[in-house]
Amino acid sequence: MAQWVSFDVIKEEVSFDALLERYGLMSGATTKQTKKGTELRLCCPFHEDATPSLSVNSLRGIFFCFGCRAKGDVIDFVAL
């Protein structure tokens, strides 16, 4: 019998920091403390970006780009 993939387990096990490091995107990232945790700012890999517009909250496991409006979790990030 086939075994199903648990996306909740993937979301818990894969951190955004590790994912961004794996794709080589952490080099230009800056950190900022907010009320909702530490936020990473970096150039968005989904569109041409001259200034950092991608915001990643590792604690909450979400991202949002203010340029192209891409958003989601680690699974959405990899799927884009």
PDB file of N, CA, C and O in Angstrom:
ATOM      1  N   MET A   1       0.845  -1.177   0.000  1.00  0.00           N
ATOM      2  CA  MET A   1       0.000   0.000   0.000  1.00  0.00           C
ATOM      3  C   MET A   1       0.893   1.245   0.000  1.00  0.00           C
ATOM      4  O   MET A   1       1.918   1.281   0.655  1.00  0.00           O
ATOM      5  N   ALA A   2       0.498   2.275  -0.728  1.00  0.00           N
ATOM      6  CA  ALA A   2       1.266   3.519  -0.822  1.00  0.00           C
ATOM      7  C   ALA A   2       1.194   4.286   0.499  1.00  0.00           C
ATOM      8  O   ALA A   2       0.177   4.266   1.188  1.00  0.00           O
ATOM      9  N   GLN A   3       2.300   4.945   0.821  1.00  0.00           N
ATOM     10  CA  GLN A   3       2.328   5.760   2.031  1.00  0.00           C
ATOM     11  C   GLN A   3       2.162   7.226   1.628  1.00  0.00           C
ATOM     12  O   GLN A   3       2.809   7.696   0.692  1.00  0.00           O
ATOM     13  N   TRP A   4       1.295   7.935   2.328  1.00  0.00           N
ATOM     14  CA  TRP A   4       1.000   9.327   2.001  1.00  0.00           C
ATOM     15  C   TRP A   4       2.032  10.261   2.604  1.00  0.00           C
ATOM     16  O   TRP A   4       2.580  10.011   3.659  1.00  0.00           O
ATOM     17  N   VAL A   5       2.279  11.360   1.923  1.00  0.00           N
ATOM     18  CA  VAL A   5       3.183  12.391   2.415  1.00  0.00           C
ATOM     19  C   VAL A   5       2.413  13.300   3.351  1.00  0.00           C
ATOM     20  O   VAL A   5       1.315  13.749   3.026  1.00  0.00           O
ATOM     21  N   SER A   6       2.987  13.574   4.512  1.00  0.00           N
ATOM     22  CA  SER A   6       2.367  14.495   5.459  1.00  0.00           C
ATOM     23  C   SER A   6       3.004  15.867   5.287  1.00  0.00           C
ATOM     24  O   SER A   6       4.155  16.087   5.673  1.00  0.00           O
ATOM     25  N   PHE A   7       2.272  16.793   4.688  1.00  0.00           N
ATOM     26  CA  PHE A   7       2.806  18.127   4.468  1.00  0.00           C
ATOM     27  C   PHE A   7       3.026  18.861   5.784  1.00  0.00           C
ATOM     28  O   PHE A   7       3.920  19.702   5.881  1.00  0.00           O
ATOM     29  N   ASP A   8       2.248  18.554   6.804  1.00  0.00           N
ATOM     30  CA  ASP A   8       2.456  19.171   8.113  1.00  0.00           C
ATOM     31  C   ASP A   8       3.813  18.780   8.684  1.00  0.00           C
ATOM     32  O   ASP A   8       4.507  19.609   9.277  1.00  0.00           O
ATOM     33  N   VAL A   9       4.198  17.532   8.497  1.00  0.00           N
ATOM     34  CA  VAL A   9       5.508  17.074   8.973  1.00  0.00           C
ATOM     35  C   VAL A   9       6.624  17.779   8.206  1.00  0.00           C
ATOM     36  O   VAL A   9       7.618  18.214   8.787  1.00  0.00           O
ATOM     37  N   ILE A  10       6.453  17.925   6.909  1.00  0.00           N
ATOM     38  CA  ILE A  10       7.456  18.625   6.101  1.00  0.00           C
ATOM     39  C   ILE A  10       7.597  20.072   6.573  1.00  0.00           C
ATOM     40  O   ILE A  10       8.709  20.583   6.737  1.00  0.00           O
ATOM     41  N   LYS A  11       6.487  20.740   6.805  1.00  0.00           N
ATOM     42  CA  LYS A  11       6.521  22.128   7.264  1.00  0.00           C
ATOM     43  C   LYS A  11       7.221  22.258   8.609  1.00  0.00           C
ATOM     44  O   LYS A  11       7.899  23.244   8.873  1.00  0.00           O
ATOM     45  N   GLU A  12       7.058  21.262   9.485  1.00  0.00           N
ATOM     46  CA  GLU A  12       7.712  21.291  10.794  1.00  0.00           C
ATOM     47  C   GLU A  12       9.200  20.984  10.704  1.00  0.00           C
ATOM     48  O   GLU A  12       9.997  21.546  11.435  1.00  0.00           O
ATOM     49  N   GLU A  13       9.570  20.090   9.803  1.00  0.00           N
ATOM     50  CA  GLU A  13      10.952  19.615   9.726  1.00  0.00           C
ATOM     51  C   GLU A  13      11.875  20.500   8.890  1.00  0.00           C
ATOM     52  O   GLU A  13      13.064  20.574   9.149  1.00  0.00           O
ATOM     53  N   VAL A  14      11.341  21.156   7.865  1.00  0.00           N
ATOM     54  CA  VAL A  14      12.174  21.974   6.974  1.00  0.00           C
ATOM     55  C   VAL A  14      12.074  23.433   7.402  1.00  0.00           C
ATOM     56  O   VAL A  14      11.002  24.025   7.371  1.00  0.00           O
ATOM     57  N   SER A  15      13.208  24.003   7.787  1.00  0.00           N
ATOM     58  CA  SER A  15      13.213  25.410   8.190  1.00  0.00           C
ATOM     59  C   SER A  15      13.492  26.299   6.983  1.00  0.00           C
ATOM     60  O   SER A  15      14.169  25.888   6.032  1.00  0.00           O
ATOM     61  N   PHE A  16      12.982  27.515   7.041  1.00  0.00           N
ATOM     62  CA  PHE A  16      13.236  28.460   5.956  1.00  0.00           C
ATOM     63  C   PHE A  16      14.716  28.794   5.866  1.00  0.00           C
ATOM     64  O   PHE A  16      15.257  28.972   4.778  1.00  0.00           O
ATOM     65  N   ASP A  17      15.383  28.883   7.008  1.00  0.00           N
ATOM     66  CA  ASP A  17      16.814  29.195   6.990  1.00  0.00           C
ATOM     67  C   ASP A  17      17.586  28.135   6.210  1.00  0.00           C
ATOM     68  O   ASP A  17      18.434  28.464   5.373  1.00  0.00           O
ATOM     69  N   ALA A  18      17.298  26.866   6.469  1.00  0.00           N
ATOM     70  CA  ALA A  18      17.969  25.774   5.759  1.00  0.00           C
ATOM     71  C   ALA A  18      17.610  25.785   4.276  1.00  0.00           C
ATOM     72  O   ALA A  18      18.466  25.549   3.414  1.00  0.00           O
ATOM     73  N   LEU A  19      16.354  26.075   3.968  1.00  0.00           N
ATOM     74  CA  LEU A  19      15.894  26.109   2.582  1.00  0.00           C
ATOM     75  C   LEU A  19      16.585  27.239   1.806  1.00  0.00           C
ATOM     76  O   LEU A  19      17.088  27.027   0.702  1.00  0.00           O
ATOM     77  N   LEU A  20      16.648  28.423   2.397  1.00  0.00           N
ATOM     78  CA  LEU A  20      17.298  29.558   1.745  1.00  0.00           C
ATOM     79  C   LEU A  20      18.794  29.318   1.596  1.00  0.00           C
ATOM     80  O   LEU A  20      19.387  29.692   0.583  1.00  0.00           O
ATOM     81  N   GLU A  21      19.394  28.694   2.599  1.00  0.00           N
ATOM     82  CA  GLU A  21      20.819  28.362   2.521  1.00  0.00           C
ATOM     83  C   GLU A  21      21.075  27.367   1.397  1.00  0.00           C
ATOM     84  O   GLU A  21      22.033  27.486   0.643  1.00  0.00           O
ATOM     85  N   ARG A  22      20.208  26.375   1.269  1.00  0.00           N
ATOM     86  CA  ARG A  22      20.348  25.339   0.240  1.00  0.00           C
ATOM     87  C   ARG A  22      20.308  25.937  -1.166  1.00  0.00           C
ATOM     88  O   ARG A  22      21.022  25.511  -2.058  1.00  0.00           O
ATOM     89  N   TYR A  23      19.446  26.949  -1.363  1.00  0.00           N
ATOM     90  CA  TYR A  23      19.330  27.590  -2.666  1.00  0.00           C
ATOM     91  C   TYR A  23      20.303  28.768  -2.837  1.00  0.00           C
ATOM     92  O   TYR A  23      20.255  29.476  -3.842  1.00  0.00           O
ATOM     93  N   GLY A  24      21.160  29.010  -1.844  1.00  0.00           N
ATOM     94  CA  GLY A  24      22.161  30.065  -1.936  1.00  0.00           C
ATOM     95  C   GLY A  24      21.598  31.465  -1.865  1.00  0.00           C
ATOM     96  O   GLY A  24      22.152  32.389  -2.450  1.00  0.00           O
ATOM     97  N   LEU A  25      20.511  31.657  -1.129  1.00  0.00           N
ATOM     98  CA  LEU A  25      19.852  32.960  -1.067  1.00  0.00           C
ATOM     99  C   LEU A  25      20.154  33.737   0.219  1.00  0.00           C
ATOM    100  O   LEU A  25      19.707  34.869   0.365  1.00  0.00           O
ATOM    101  N   MET A  26      20.900  33.149   1.137  1.00  0.00           N
ATOM    102  CA  MET A  26      21.151  33.801   2.424  1.00  0.00           C
ATOM    103  C   MET A  26      22.256  34.850   2.370  1.00  0.00           C
ATOM    104  O   MET A  26      22.385  35.645   3.294  1.00  0.00           O
ATOM    105  N   SER A  27      23.030  34.893   1.302  1.00  0.00           N
ATOM    106  CA  SER A  27      24.189  35.782   1.248  1.00  0.00           C
ATOM    107  C   SER A  27      23.813  37.259   1.383  1.00  0.00           C
ATOM    108  O   SER A  27      24.515  38.015   2.028  1.00  0.00           O
ATOM    109  N   GLY A  28      22.723  37.687   0.800  1.00  0.00           N
ATOM    110  CA  GLY A  28      22.341  39.092   0.857  1.00  0.00           C
ATOM    111  C   GLY A  28      21.229  39.393   1.853  1.00  0.00           C
ATOM    112  O   GLY A  28      20.681  40.484   1.857  1.00  0.00           O
ATOM    113  N   ALA A  29      20.908  38.441   2.711  1.00  0.00           N
ATOM    114  CA  ALA A  29      19.780  38.611   3.635  1.00  0.00           C
ATOM    115  C   ALA A  29      20.155  39.504   4.810  1.00  0.00           C
ATOM    116  O   ALA A  29      21.268  39.470   5.310  1.00  0.00           O
ATOM    117  N   THR A  30      19.208  40.332   5.227  1.00  0.00           N
ATOM    118  CA  THR A  30      19.345  41.138   6.433  1.00  0.00           C
ATOM    119  C   THR A  30      18.267  40.719   7.410  1.00  0.00           C
ATOM    120  O   THR A  30      17.205  40.243   7.003  1.00  0.00           O
ATOM    121  N   THR A  31      18.518  40.881   8.694  1.00  0.00           N
ATOM    122  CA  THR A  31      17.538  40.485   9.708  1.00  0.00           C
ATOM    123  C   THR A  31      16.968  41.712  10.389  1.00  0.00           C
ATOM    124  O   THR A  31      17.621  42.748  10.501  1.00  0.00           O
ATOM    125  N   LYS A  32      15.728  41.558  10.825  1.00  0.00           N
ATOM    126  CA  LYS A  32      15.023  42.637  11.499  1.00  0.00           C
ATOM    127  C   LYS A  32      14.142  42.027  12.579  1.00  0.00           C
ATOM    128  O   LYS A  32      13.439  41.048  12.321  1.00  0.00           O
ATOM    129  N   GLN A  33      14.175  42.565  13.784  1.00  0.00           N
ATOM    130  CA  GLN A  33      13.323  42.090  14.864  1.00  0.00           C
ATOM    131  C   GLN A  33      11.960  42.774  14.773  1.00  0.00           C
ATOM    132  O   GLN A  33      11.885  43.988  14.632  1.00  0.00           O
ATOM    133  N   THR A  34      10.893  41.995  14.811  1.00  0.00           N
ATOM    134  CA  THR A  34       9.531  42.527  14.805  1.00  0.00           C
ATOM    135  C   THR A  34       8.770  41.925  15.971  1.00  0.00           C
ATOM    136  O   THR A  34       9.286  41.062  16.684  1.00  0.00           O
ATOM    137  N   LYS A  35       7.542  42.340  16.150  1.00  0.00           N
ATOM    138  CA  LYS A  35       6.697  41.790  17.206  1.00  0.00           C
ATOM    139  C   LYS A  35       6.400  40.309  16.981  1.00  0.00           C
ATOM    140  O   LYS A  35       6.152  39.572  17.912  1.00  0.00           O
ATOM    141  N   LYS A  36       6.435  39.895  15.729  1.00  0.00           N
ATOM    142  CA  LYS A  36       6.091  38.518  15.383  1.00  0.00           C
ATOM    143  C   LYS A  36       7.319  37.644  15.195  1.00  0.00           C
ATOM    144  O   LYS A  36       7.225  36.557  14.650  1.00  0.00           O
ATOM    145  N   GLY A  37       8.497  38.098  15.615  1.00  0.00           N
ATOM    146  CA  GLY A  37       9.706  37.295  15.500  1.00  0.00           C
ATOM    147  C   GLY A  37      10.743  37.937  14.600  1.00  0.00           C
ATOM    148  O   GLY A  37      10.613  39.070  14.170  1.00  0.00           O
ATOM    149  N   THR A  38      11.778  37.193  14.304  1.00  0.00           N
ATOM    150  CA  THR A  38      12.842  37.679  13.440  1.00  0.00           C
ATOM    151  C   THR A  38      12.427  37.539  11.975  1.00  0.00           C
ATOM    152  O   THR A  38      11.933  36.508  11.562  1.00  0.00           O
ATOM    153  N   GLU A  39      12.633  38.609  11.248  1.00  0.00           N
ATOM    154  CA  GLU A  39      12.235  38.645   9.848  1.00  0.00           C
ATOM    155  C   GLU A  39      13.480  38.806   8.979  1.00  0.00           C
ATOM    156  O   GLU A  39      14.335  39.629   9.254  1.00  0.00           O
ATOM    157  N   LEU A  40      13.572  37.987   7.963  1.00  0.00           N
ATOM    158  CA  LEU A  40      14.660  38.091   6.991  1.00  0.00           C
ATOM    159  C   LEU A  40      14.173  38.890   5.795  1.00  0.00           C
ATOM    160  O   LEU A  40      13.045  38.702   5.340  1.00  0.00           O
ATOM    161  N   ARG A  41      15.018  39.768   5.289  1.00  0.00           N
ATOM    162  CA  ARG A  41      14.714  40.513   4.069  1.00  0.00           C
ATOM    163  C   ARG A  41      15.769  40.166   3.035  1.00  0.00           C
ATOM    164  O   ARG A  41      16.959  40.230   3.315  1.00  0.00           O
ATOM    165  N   LEU A  42      15.338  39.794   1.833  1.00  0.00           N
ATOM    166  CA  LEU A  42      16.267  39.475   0.764  1.00  0.00           C
ATOM    167  C   LEU A  42      15.621  39.721  -0.578  1.00  0.00           C
ATOM    168  O   LEU A  42      14.410  39.938  -0.674  1.00  0.00           O
ATOM    169  N   CYS A  43      16.434  39.712  -1.623  1.00  0.00           N
ATOM    170  CA  CYS A  43      15.910  39.888  -2.977  1.00  0.00           C
ATOM    171  C   CYS A  43      15.087  38.666  -3.358  1.00  0.00           C
ATOM    172  O   CYS A  43      15.467  37.530  -3.082  1.00  0.00           O
ATOM    173  N   CYS A  44      13.972  38.900  -3.993  1.00  0.00           N
ATOM    174  CA  CYS A  44      13.045  37.831  -4.348  1.00  0.00           C
ATOM    175  C   CYS A  44      13.594  37.023  -5.530  1.00  0.00           C
ATOM    176  O   CYS A  44      13.957  37.598  -6.553  1.00  0.00           O
ATOM    177  N   PRO A  45      13.630  35.701  -5.398  1.00  0.00           N
ATOM    178  CA  PRO A  45      14.109  34.880  -6.509  1.00  0.00           C
ATOM    179  C   PRO A  45      13.056  34.634  -7.593  1.00  0.00           C
ATOM    180  O   PRO A  45      13.359  34.049  -8.623  1.00  0.00           O
ATOM    181  N   PHE A  46      11.835  35.116  -7.379  1.00  0.00           N
ATOM    182  CA  PHE A  46      10.742  34.842  -8.307  1.00  0.00           C
ATOM    183  C   PHE A  46      10.543  35.935  -9.350  1.00  0.00           C
ATOM    184  O   PHE A  46       9.762  35.768 -10.275  1.00  0.00           O
ATOM    185  N   HIS A  47      11.204  37.081  -9.182  1.00  0.00           N
ATOM    186  CA  HIS A  47      11.139  38.145 -10.183  1.00  0.00           C
ATOM    187  C   HIS A  47      12.426  38.965 -10.121  1.00  0.00           C
ATOM    188  O   HIS A  47      13.198  38.840  -9.180  1.00  0.00           O
ATOM    189  N   GLU A  48      12.680  39.790 -11.144  1.00  0.00           N
ATOM    190  CA  GLU A  48      13.848  40.666 -11.138  1.00  0.00           C
ATOM    191  C   GLU A  48      13.691  41.666  -9.999  1.00  0.00           C
ATOM    192  O   GLU A  48      12.670  42.346  -9.895  1.00  0.00           O
ATOM    193  N   ASP A  49      14.710  41.729  -9.162  1.00  0.00           N
ATOM    194  CA  ASP A  49      14.606  42.525  -7.950  1.00  0.00           C
ATOM    195  C   ASP A  49      15.903  43.287  -7.710  1.00  0.00           C
ATOM    196  O   ASP A  49      16.967  42.675  -7.624  1.00  0.00           O
ATOM    197  N   ALA A  50      15.836  44.608  -7.636  1.00  0.00           N
ATOM    198  CA  ALA A  50      17.026  45.415  -7.380  1.00  0.00           C
ATOM    199  C   ALA A  50      17.237  45.645  -5.887  1.00  0.00           C
ATOM    200  O   ALA A  50      18.365  45.776  -5.426  1.00  0.00           O
ATOM    201  N   THR A  51      16.154  45.711  -5.142  1.00  0.00           N
ATOM    202  CA  THR A  51      16.227  45.895  -3.690  1.00  0.00           C
ATOM    203  C   THR A  51      15.471  44.760  -3.009  1.00  0.00           C
ATOM    204  O   THR A  51      14.527  44.202  -3.581  1.00  0.00           O
ATOM    205  N   PRO A  52      15.852  44.407  -1.783  1.00  0.00           N
ATOM    206  CA  PRO A  52      15.182  43.306  -1.080  1.00  0.00           C
ATOM    207  C   PRO A  52      13.690  43.565  -0.882  1.00  0.00           C
ATOM    208  O   PRO A  52      13.295  44.564  -0.289  1.00  0.00           O
ATOM    209  N   SER A  53      12.874  42.686  -1.423  1.00  0.00           N
ATOM    210  CA  SER A  53      11.418  42.821  -1.272  1.00  0.00           C
ATOM    211  C   SER A  53      10.776  41.573  -0.690  1.00  0.00           C
ATOM    212  O   SER A  53       9.589  41.577  -0.404  1.00  0.00           O
ATOM    213  N   LEU A  54      11.557  40.512  -0.504  1.00  0.00           N
ATOM    214  CA  LEU A  54      11.029  39.262   0.043  1.00  0.00           C
ATOM    215  C   LEU A  54      11.225  39.265   1.550  1.00  0.00           C
ATOM    216  O   LEU A  54      12.335  39.467   2.043  1.00  0.00           O
ATOM    217  N   SER A  55      10.148  39.043   2.268  1.00  0.00           N
ATOM    218  CA  SER A  55      10.177  38.976   3.723  1.00  0.00           C
ATOM    219  C   SER A  55       9.890  37.542   4.154  1.00  0.00           C
ATOM    220  O   SER A  55       8.895  36.955   3.739  1.00  0.00           O
ATOM    221  N   VAL A  56      10.772  36.979   4.988  1.00  0.00           N
ATOM    222  CA  VAL A  56      10.620  35.606   5.467  1.00  0.00           C
ATOM    223  C   VAL A  56      10.596  35.619   6.987  1.00  0.00           C
ATOM    224  O   VAL A  56      11.506  36.155   7.624  1.00  0.00           O
ATOM    225  N   ASN A  57       9.553  35.039   7.571  1.00  0.00           N
ATOM    226  CA  ASN A  57       9.470  34.874   9.013  1.00  0.00           C
ATOM    227  C   ASN A  57       9.687  33.397   9.310  1.00  0.00           C
ATOM    228  O   ASN A  57       8.789  32.578   9.112  1.00  0.00           O
ATOM    229  N   SER A  58      10.898  33.058   9.750  1.00  0.00           N
ATOM    230  CA  SER A  58      11.253  31.661   9.987  1.00  0.00           C
ATOM    231  C   SER A  58      10.462  31.050  11.130  1.00  0.00           C
ATOM    232  O   SER A  58      10.121  29.870  11.082  1.00  0.00           O
ATOM    233  N   LEU A  59      10.177  31.830  12.157  1.00  0.00           N
ATOM    234  CA  LEU A  59       9.435  31.312  13.305  1.00  0.00           C
ATOM    235  C   LEU A  59       8.023  30.883  12.913  1.00  0.00           C
ATOM    236  O   LEU A  59       7.552  29.814  13.299  1.00  0.00           O
ATOM    237  N   ARG A  60       7.374  31.689  12.100  1.00  0.00           N
ATOM    238  CA  ARG A  60       6.015  31.370  11.652  1.00  0.00           C
ATOM    239  C   ARG A  60       6.008  30.485  10.412  1.00  0.00           C
ATOM    240  O   ARG A  60       4.988  29.912  10.057  1.00  0.00           O
ATOM    241  N   GLY A  61       7.155  30.393   9.710  1.00  0.00           N
ATOM    242  CA  GLY A  61       7.269  29.537   8.537  1.00  0.00           C
ATOM    243  C   GLY A  61       6.539  30.067   7.320  1.00  0.00           C
ATOM    244  O   GLY A  61       5.982  29.300   6.540  1.00  0.00           O
ATOM    245  N   ILE A  62       6.573  31.400   7.138  1.00  0.00           N
ATOM    246  CA  ILE A  62       5.872  32.011   6.005  1.00  0.00           C
ATOM    247  C   ILE A  62       6.770  33.012   5.295  1.00  0.00           C
ATOM    248  O   ILE A  62       7.752  33.495   5.853  1.00  0.00           O
ATOM    249  N   PHE A  63       6.421  33.317   4.037  1.00  0.00           N
ATOM    250  CA  PHE A  63       7.129  34.344   3.279  1.00  0.00           C
ATOM    251  C   PHE A  63       6.123  35.202   2.534  1.00  0.00           C
ATOM    252  O   PHE A  63       4.990  34.796   2.291  1.00  0.00           O
ATOM    253  N   PHE A  64       6.555  36.420   2.179  1.00  0.00           N
ATOM    254  CA  PHE A  64       5.734  37.325   1.382  1.00  0.00           C
ATOM    255  C   PHE A  64       6.653  38.252   0.599  1.00  0.00           C
ATOM    256  O   PHE A  64       7.613  38.790   1.150  1.00  0.00           O
ATOM    257  N   CYS A  65       6.377  38.437  -0.679  1.00  0.00           N
ATOM    258  CA  CYS A  65       7.128  39.368  -1.510  1.00  0.00           C
ATOM    259  C   CYS A  65       6.260  40.603  -1.766  1.00  0.00           C
ATOM    260  O   CYS A  65       5.142  40.491  -2.256  1.00  0.00           O
ATOM    261  N   PHE A  66       6.806  41.761  -1.446  1.00  0.00           N
ATOM    262  CA  PHE A  66       6.083  43.005  -1.660  1.00  0.00           C
ATOM    263  C   PHE A  66       6.116  43.443  -3.121  1.00  0.00           C
ATOM    264  O   PHE A  66       5.374  44.328  -3.509  1.00  0.00           O
ATOM    265  N   GLY A  67       6.963  42.802  -3.931  1.00  0.00           N
ATOM    266  CA  GLY A  67       7.053  43.142  -5.352  1.00  0.00           C
ATOM    267  C   GLY A  67       6.092  42.342  -6.208  1.00  0.00           C
ATOM    268  O   GLY A  67       5.227  42.896  -6.887  1.00  0.00           O
ATOM    269  N   CYS A  68       6.214  41.019  -6.163  1.00  0.00           N
ATOM    270  CA  CYS A  68       5.378  40.167  -7.029  1.00  0.00           C
ATOM    271  C   CYS A  68       4.189  39.549  -6.288  1.00  0.00           C
ATOM    272  O   CYS A  68       3.410  38.813  -6.877  1.00  0.00           O
ATOM    273  N   ARG A  69       4.072  39.828  -4.990  1.00  0.00           N
ATOM    274  CA  ARG A  69       2.949  39.379  -4.152  1.00  0.00           C
ATOM    275  C   ARG A  69       2.938  37.864  -3.910  1.00  0.00           C
ATOM    276  O   ARG A  69       1.928  37.305  -3.503  1.00  0.00           O
ATOM    277  N   ALA A  70       4.050  37.180  -4.151  1.00  0.00           N
ATOM    278  CA  ALA A  70       4.135  35.743  -3.847  1.00  0.00           C
ATOM    279  C   ALA A  70       4.102  35.569  -2.338  1.00  0.00           C
ATOM    280  O   ALA A  70       4.675  36.373  -1.598  1.00  0.00           O
ATOM    281  N   LYS A  71       3.421  34.523  -1.865  1.00  0.00           N
ATOM    282  CA  LYS A  71       3.340  34.283  -0.427  1.00  0.00           C
ATOM    283  C   LYS A  71       3.086  32.810  -0.163  1.00  0.00           C
ATOM    284  O   LYS A  71       2.688  32.066  -1.062  1.00  0.00           O
ATOM    285  N   GLY A  72       3.340  32.400   1.068  1.00  0.00           N
ATOM    286  CA  GLY A  72       3.057  31.025   1.445  1.00  0.00           C
ATOM    287  C   GLY A  72       4.022  30.486   2.473  1.00  0.00           C
ATOM    288  O   GLY A  72       4.625  31.232   3.243  1.00  0.00           O
ATOM    289  N   ASP A  73       4.184  29.151   2.465  1.00  0.00           N
ATOM    290  CA  ASP A  73       5.061  28.475   3.403  1.00  0.00           C
ATOM    291  C   ASP A  73       6.209  27.811   2.633  1.00  0.00           C
ATOM    292  O   ASP A  73       6.414  28.100   1.462  1.00  0.00           O
ATOM    293  N   VAL A  74       6.957  26.925   3.299  1.00  0.00           N
ATOM    294  CA  VAL A  74       8.118  26.315   2.638  1.00  0.00           C
ATOM    295  C   VAL A  74       7.731  25.493   1.414  1.00  0.00           C
ATOM    296  O   VAL A  74       8.452  25.466   0.422  1.00  0.00           O
ATOM    297  N   ILE A  75       6.588  24.855   1.453  1.00  0.00           N
ATOM    298  CA  ILE A  75       6.128  24.050   0.313  1.00  0.00           C
ATOM    299  C   ILE A  75       5.786  24.961  -0.860  1.00  0.00           C
ATOM    300  O   ILE A  75       6.159  24.687  -2.001  1.00  0.00           O
ATOM    301  N   ASP A  76       5.099  26.054  -0.592  1.00  0.00           N
ATOM    302  CA  ASP A  76       4.785  27.021  -1.654  1.00  0.00           C
ATOM    303  C   ASP A  76       6.062  27.619  -2.245  1.00  0.00           C
ATOM    304  O   ASP A  76       6.154  27.831  -3.448  1.00  0.00           O
ATOM    305  N   PHE A  77       7.053  27.899  -1.395  1.00  0.00           N
ATOM    306  CA  PHE A  77       8.309  28.471  -1.854  1.00  0.00           C
ATOM    307  C   PHE A  77       8.995  27.540  -2.842  1.00  0.00           C
ATOM    308  O   PHE A  77       9.456  27.976  -3.897  1.00  0.00           O
ATOM    309  N   VAL A  78       9.068  26.272  -2.527  1.00  0.00           N
ATOM    310  CA  VAL A  78       9.711  25.296  -3.415  1.00  0.00           C
ATOM    311  C   VAL A  78       8.878  25.085  -4.678  1.00  0.00           C
ATOM    312  O   VAL A  78       9.425  24.915  -5.760  1.00  0.00           O
ATOM    313  N   ALA A  79       7.565  25.122  -4.549  1.00  0.00           N
ATOM    314  CA  ALA A  79       6.681  24.878  -5.696  1.00  0.00           C
ATOM    315  C   ALA A  79       6.733  26.011  -6.715  1.00  0.00           C
ATOM    316  O   ALA A  79       6.517  25.791  -7.902  1.00  0.00           O
ATOM    317  N   LEU A  80       7.016  27.246  -6.234  1.00  0.00           N
ATOM    318  CA  LEU A  80       7.075  28.377  -7.168  1.00  0.00           C
ATOM    319  C   LEU A  80       8.326  28.248  -7.968  1.00  0.00           C
ATOM    320  O   LEU A  80       8.545  28.497  -9.030  1.00  0.00           O
TER     321      LEU A  80
END
